[in-house]
Amino acid sequence: MQASRSGNELAQSQRMTVSASWLDLVQWDADGLVPAIAQEAGSGTVLTLAWMNREALEATAASGLAHYWSRSRGRLWQKGEKSGHAQAVREIRLDCDNDAILLVVEQHGGIACHTGRHRCFYQRLEDGNWRAVEPVLKDPRTIYAEK
Amino acid sequence: MQASRSGNELAQSQRMTVSASWLDLVQWDADGLVPAIAQEAGSGTVLTLAWMNREALEATAASGLAHYWSRSRGRLWQKGEKSGHAQAVREIRLDCDNDAILLVVEQHGGIACHTGRHRCFYQRLEDGNWRAVEPVLKDPRTIYAEK
């Protein structure tokens, strides 16, 4: 005979099952990561490409704020946690191979890049050289100053 | 005494130096790859995320048509070589960490995805499930039929 479970236990179990299924569909790479594009709602500007592990994607969906996995720092990171330049998530999309994420976001402060630019993709190939073609909107020293 | 070089040899050497410098700036990963986003000119729609090695990026810049590295097939691939759905490249951009590429493209045939949809990012997270929210525009069997 099956052990009886409280309503709470059952609800939690069902939530976890639901949660696991959409996260399990993602084809995480050998390091447990997928690339995640952030595109600005409205303008359509491609702001950043960052990386997510399972925890980052789950936290993003749960909180409505973009979370990524920092490969250089080896830790989960909420975009804007230091700069204030958070990304409020309007949509989460997955591609046909289930191995790339697209976030449609509202970019707080209008600055996605740690260099103080609107977006990270500010270098354009011109005559065999990468040329910075977008202005620095705010000095990074100001963005990351202790508050 | 240095051996003299013909004008042709010198020109070729200079071309290769110029070519090498912008490609050398890219931070290729341990497999020699970087993720490359294709965004549709005009609409701003994010169509695909694919992968490039050095050869793919060089071929893209040289030809004006998007080339990628197929990780599953282990070979260089010109987008649309079978389907006809090539991507004419208007802009090539690099991000702040030099490890992600953004192409702004004109999508031939209006179909970027092998499933016959306009774009690969057709699955949207809704209530804990990935839901296909964009129509199949053309039957993939027709797209990839022998011509």
mmCIF file with all atom_site columns, C-alpha atoms in Angstrom, chain B residues 22-126:
data_model
loop_
_atom_site.group_PDB
_atom_site.id
_atom_site.type_symbol
_atom_site.label_atom_id
_atom_site.label_alt_id
_atom_site.label_comp_id
_atom_site.label_asym_id
_atom_site.label_entity_id
_atom_site.label_seq_id
_atom_site.pdbx_PDB_ins_code
_atom_site.Cartn_x
_atom_site.Cartn_y
_atom_site.Cartn_z
_atom_site.occupancy
_atom_site.B_iso_or_equiv
_atom_site.pdbx_formal_charge
_atom_site.auth_seq_id
_atom_site.auth_comp_id
_atom_site.auth_asym_id
_atom_site.auth_atom_id
_atom_site.pdbx_PDB_model_num
ATOM 1   C CA . TRP B 1 22  ? 41.306 40.644 -36.662 1.00 0.00 ? 22  TRP B CA 1
ATOM 2   C CA . LEU B 1 23  ? 40.833 36.885 -36.483 1.00 0.00 ? 23  LEU B CA 1
ATOM 3   C CA . ASP B 1 24  ? 43.470 36.623 -33.757 1.00 0.00 ? 24  ASP B CA 1
ATOM 4   C CA . LEU B 1 25  ? 41.542 39.086 -31.599 1.00 0.00 ? 25  LEU B CA 1
ATOM 5   C CA . VAL B 1 26  ? 38.665 36.621 -31.321 1.00 0.00 ? 26  VAL B CA 1
ATOM 6   C CA . GLN B 1 27  ? 38.831 34.532 -28.146 1.00 0.00 ? 27  GLN B CA 1
ATOM 7   C CA . TRP B 1 28  ? 38.191 31.074 -29.570 1.00 0.00 ? 28  TRP B CA 1
ATOM 8   C CA . ASP B 1 29  ? 37.181 28.511 -26.945 1.00 0.00 ? 29  ASP B CA 1
ATOM 9   C CA . ALA B 1 30  ? 39.026 25.256 -26.159 1.00 0.00 ? 30  ALA B CA 1
ATOM 10  C CA . ASP B 1 31  ? 37.429 23.689 -29.275 1.00 0.00 ? 31  ASP B CA 1
ATOM 11  C CA . GLY B 1 32  ? 38.375 26.673 -31.443 1.00 0.00 ? 32  GLY B CA 1
ATOM 12  C CA . LEU B 1 33  ? 34.779 27.926 -31.602 1.00 0.00 ? 33  LEU B CA 1
ATOM 13  C CA . VAL B 1 34  ? 32.675 30.950 -30.678 1.00 0.00 ? 34  VAL B CA 1
ATOM 14  C CA . PRO B 1 35  ? 28.881 31.281 -30.637 1.00 0.00 ? 35  PRO B CA 1
ATOM 15  C CA . ALA B 1 36  ? 27.468 33.378 -33.482 1.00 0.00 ? 36  ALA B CA 1
ATOM 16  C CA . ILE B 1 37  ? 24.034 34.985 -33.387 1.00 0.00 ? 37  ILE B CA 1
ATOM 17  C CA . ALA B 1 38  ? 22.241 35.762 -36.645 1.00 0.00 ? 38  ALA B CA 1
ATOM 18  C CA . GLN B 1 39  ? 19.831 38.688 -36.427 1.00 0.00 ? 39  GLN B CA 1
ATOM 19  C CA . GLU B 1 40  ? 17.581 39.677 -39.307 1.00 0.00 ? 40  GLU B CA 1
ATOM 20  C CA . ALA B 1 41  ? 18.244 43.122 -40.766 1.00 0.00 ? 41  ALA B CA 1
ATOM 21  C CA . GLY B 1 42  ? 15.179 45.346 -40.675 1.00 0.00 ? 42  GLY B CA 1
ATOM 22  C CA . SER B 1 43  ? 12.935 43.273 -38.424 1.00 0.00 ? 43  SER B CA 1
ATOM 23  C CA . GLY B 1 44  ? 15.620 42.745 -35.774 1.00 0.00 ? 44  GLY B CA 1
ATOM 24  C CA . THR B 1 45  ? 14.383 39.184 -35.254 1.00 0.00 ? 45  THR B CA 1
ATOM 25  C CA . VAL B 1 46  ? 16.969 36.898 -33.658 1.00 0.00 ? 46  VAL B CA 1
ATOM 26  C CA . LEU B 1 47  ? 16.962 33.982 -36.086 1.00 0.00 ? 47  LEU B CA 1
ATOM 27  C CA . THR B 1 48  ? 19.610 31.491 -34.997 1.00 0.00 ? 48  THR B CA 1
ATOM 28  C CA . LEU B 1 49  ? 22.546 30.768 -32.775 1.00 0.00 ? 49  LEU B CA 1
ATOM 29  C CA . ALA B 1 50  ? 25.240 28.716 -34.458 1.00 0.00 ? 50  ALA B CA 1
ATOM 30  C CA . TRP B 1 51  ? 28.977 28.179 -34.026 1.00 0.00 ? 51  TRP B CA 1
ATOM 31  C CA . MET B 1 52  ? 31.970 29.488 -35.920 1.00 0.00 ? 52  MET B CA 1
ATOM 32  C CA . ASN B 1 53  ? 35.573 28.431 -36.067 1.00 0.00 ? 53  ASN B CA 1
ATOM 33  C CA . ARG B 1 54  ? 38.254 30.677 -37.507 1.00 0.00 ? 54  ARG B CA 1
ATOM 34  C CA . GLU B 1 55  ? 37.706 29.311 -41.006 1.00 0.00 ? 55  GLU B CA 1
ATOM 35  C CA . ALA B 1 56  ? 33.955 29.946 -40.822 1.00 0.00 ? 56  ALA B CA 1
ATOM 36  C CA . LEU B 1 57  ? 34.394 33.544 -39.725 1.00 0.00 ? 57  LEU B CA 1
ATOM 37  C CA . GLU B 1 58  ? 37.012 34.179 -42.386 1.00 0.00 ? 58  GLU B CA 1
ATOM 38  C CA . ALA B 1 59  ? 34.802 32.630 -45.083 1.00 0.00 ? 59  ALA B CA 1
ATOM 39  C CA . THR B 1 60  ? 31.830 34.698 -43.886 1.00 0.00 ? 60  THR B CA 1
ATOM 40  C CA . ALA B 1 61  ? 33.798 37.941 -44.115 1.00 0.00 ? 61  ALA B CA 1
ATOM 41  C CA . ALA B 1 62  ? 35.316 37.012 -47.473 1.00 0.00 ? 62  ALA B CA 1
ATOM 42  C CA . SER B 1 63  ? 32.117 35.819 -49.176 1.00 0.00 ? 63  SER B CA 1
ATOM 43  C CA . GLY B 1 64  ? 29.447 37.955 -47.503 1.00 0.00 ? 64  GLY B CA 1
ATOM 44  C CA . LEU B 1 65  ? 27.480 34.778 -46.824 1.00 0.00 ? 65  LEU B CA 1
ATOM 45  C CA . ALA B 1 66  ? 27.159 33.255 -43.356 1.00 0.00 ? 66  ALA B CA 1
ATOM 46  C CA . HIS B 1 67  ? 29.344 30.194 -42.801 1.00 0.00 ? 67  HIS B CA 1
ATOM 47  C CA . TYR B 1 68  ? 29.279 28.154 -39.624 1.00 0.00 ? 68  TYR B CA 1
ATOM 48  C CA . TRP B 1 69  ? 30.966 25.169 -38.092 1.00 0.00 ? 69  TRP B CA 1
ATOM 49  C CA . SER B 1 70  ? 28.638 22.228 -37.664 1.00 0.00 ? 70  SER B CA 1
ATOM 50  C CA . ARG B 1 71  ? 29.496 20.563 -34.361 1.00 0.00 ? 71  ARG B CA 1
ATOM 51  C CA . SER B 1 72  ? 27.302 17.549 -35.134 1.00 0.00 ? 72  SER B CA 1
ATOM 52  C CA . ARG B 1 73  ? 28.706 16.993 -38.627 1.00 0.00 ? 73  ARG B CA 1
ATOM 53  C CA . GLY B 1 74  ? 32.221 18.209 -37.798 1.00 0.00 ? 74  GLY B CA 1
ATOM 54  C CA . ARG B 1 75  ? 32.565 20.366 -40.888 1.00 0.00 ? 75  ARG B CA 1
ATOM 55  C CA . LEU B 1 76  ? 32.392 23.883 -42.287 1.00 0.00 ? 76  LEU B CA 1
ATOM 56  C CA . TRP B 1 77  ? 28.964 24.694 -43.617 1.00 0.00 ? 77  TRP B CA 1
ATOM 57  C CA . GLN B 1 78  ? 27.582 27.527 -45.694 1.00 0.00 ? 78  GLN B CA 1
ATOM 58  C CA . LYS B 1 79  ? 24.142 28.360 -44.340 1.00 0.00 ? 79  LYS B CA 1
ATOM 59  C CA . GLY B 1 80  ? 21.639 27.522 -47.051 1.00 0.00 ? 80  GLY B CA 1
ATOM 60  C CA . GLU B 1 81  ? 23.957 25.315 -49.097 1.00 0.00 ? 81  GLU B CA 1
ATOM 61  C CA . LYS B 1 82  ? 21.242 22.641 -49.258 1.00 0.00 ? 82  LYS B CA 1
ATOM 62  C CA . SER B 1 83  ? 18.057 24.557 -48.467 1.00 0.00 ? 83  SER B CA 1
ATOM 63  C CA . GLY B 1 84  ? 18.849 27.678 -50.468 1.00 0.00 ? 84  GLY B CA 1
ATOM 64  C CA . HIS B 1 85  ? 18.138 29.663 -47.303 1.00 0.00 ? 85  HIS B CA 1
ATOM 65  C CA . ALA B 1 86  ? 21.446 31.518 -47.289 1.00 0.00 ? 86  ALA B CA 1
ATOM 66  C CA . GLN B 1 87  ? 22.167 34.505 -45.075 1.00 0.00 ? 87  GLN B CA 1
ATOM 67  C CA . ALA B 1 88  ? 23.637 37.576 -46.767 1.00 0.00 ? 88  ALA B CA 1
ATOM 68  C CA . VAL B 1 89  ? 25.720 39.360 -44.165 1.00 0.00 ? 89  VAL B CA 1
ATOM 69  C CA . ARG B 1 90  ? 25.309 43.094 -43.680 1.00 0.00 ? 90  ARG B CA 1
ATOM 70  C CA . GLU B 1 91  ? 27.358 43.479 -40.506 1.00 0.00 ? 91  GLU B CA 1
ATOM 71  C CA . ILE B 1 92  ? 29.744 41.421 -38.392 1.00 0.00 ? 92  ILE B CA 1
ATOM 72  C CA . ARG B 1 93  ? 30.057 42.407 -34.756 1.00 0.00 ? 93  ARG B CA 1
ATOM 73  C CA . LEU B 1 94  ? 32.112 41.188 -31.819 1.00 0.00 ? 94  LEU B CA 1
ATOM 74  C CA . ASP B 1 95  ? 31.257 41.587 -28.156 1.00 0.00 ? 95  ASP B CA 1
ATOM 75  C CA . CYS B 1 96  ? 33.236 43.208 -25.335 1.00 0.00 ? 96  CYS B CA 1
ATOM 76  C CA . ASP B 1 97  ? 34.953 39.962 -24.322 1.00 0.00 ? 97  ASP B CA 1
ATOM 77  C CA . ASN B 1 98  ? 35.794 39.115 -27.940 1.00 0.00 ? 98  ASN B CA 1
ATOM 78  C CA . ASP B 1 99  ? 34.141 35.719 -27.554 1.00 0.00 ? 99  ASP B CA 1
ATOM 79  C CA . ALA B 1 100 ? 30.750 36.089 -29.244 1.00 0.00 ? 100 ALA B CA 1
ATOM 80  C CA . ILE B 1 101 ? 29.818 37.152 -32.775 1.00 0.00 ? 101 ILE B CA 1
ATOM 81  C CA . LEU B 1 102 ? 26.679 38.911 -34.002 1.00 0.00 ? 102 LEU B CA 1
ATOM 82  C CA . LEU B 1 103 ? 25.784 38.810 -37.690 1.00 0.00 ? 103 LEU B CA 1
ATOM 83  C CA . VAL B 1 104 ? 23.158 41.133 -39.118 1.00 0.00 ? 104 VAL B CA 1
ATOM 84  C CA . VAL B 1 105 ? 21.780 39.277 -42.117 1.00 0.00 ? 105 VAL B CA 1
ATOM 85  C CA . GLU B 1 106 ? 19.224 39.196 -44.871 1.00 0.00 ? 106 GLU B CA 1
ATOM 86  C CA . GLN B 1 107 ? 17.557 35.794 -44.640 1.00 0.00 ? 107 GLN B CA 1
ATOM 87  C CA . HIS B 1 108 ? 16.978 34.284 -48.084 1.00 0.00 ? 108 HIS B CA 1
ATOM 88  C CA . GLY B 1 109 ? 13.570 32.644 -48.401 1.00 0.00 ? 109 GLY B CA 1
ATOM 89  C CA . GLY B 1 110 ? 12.506 34.057 -45.028 1.00 0.00 ? 110 GLY B CA 1
ATOM 90  C CA . ILE B 1 111 ? 13.266 30.717 -43.372 1.00 0.00 ? 111 ILE B CA 1
ATOM 91  C CA . ALA B 1 112 ? 16.244 30.286 -41.054 1.00 0.00 ? 112 ALA B CA 1
ATOM 92  C CA . CYS B 1 113 ? 15.220 27.109 -39.229 1.00 0.00 ? 113 CYS B CA 1
ATOM 93  C CA . HIS B 1 114 ? 15.591 23.536 -40.479 1.00 0.00 ? 114 HIS B CA 1
ATOM 94  C CA . THR B 1 115 ? 12.055 22.907 -39.186 1.00 0.00 ? 115 THR B CA 1
ATOM 95  C CA . GLY B 1 116 ? 10.734 25.262 -41.869 1.00 0.00 ? 116 GLY B CA 1
ATOM 96  C CA . ARG B 1 117 ? 10.053 28.135 -39.470 1.00 0.00 ? 117 ARG B CA 1
ATOM 97  C CA . HIS B 1 118 ? 11.204 31.725 -39.866 1.00 0.00 ? 118 HIS B CA 1
ATOM 98  C CA . ARG B 1 119 ? 13.519 31.380 -36.886 1.00 0.00 ? 119 ARG B CA 1
ATOM 99  C CA . CYS B 1 120 ? 14.996 28.775 -34.592 1.00 0.00 ? 120 CYS B CA 1
ATOM 100 C CA . PHE B 1 121 ? 13.804 30.434 -31.364 1.00 0.00 ? 121 PHE B CA 1
ATOM 101 C CA . TYR B 1 122 ? 10.201 29.351 -31.760 1.00 0.00 ? 122 TYR B CA 1
ATOM 102 C CA . GLN B 1 123 ? 9.710  27.730 -28.346 1.00 0.00 ? 123 GLN B CA 1
ATOM 103 C CA . ARG B 1 124 ? 8.485  30.051 -25.580 1.00 0.00 ? 124 ARG B CA 1
ATOM 104 C CA . LEU B 1 125 ? 8.307  29.208 -21.894 1.00 0.00 ? 125 LEU B CA 1
ATOM 105 C CA . GLU B 1 126 ? 4.660  29.372 -20.797 1.00 0.00 ? 126 GLU B CA 1
#
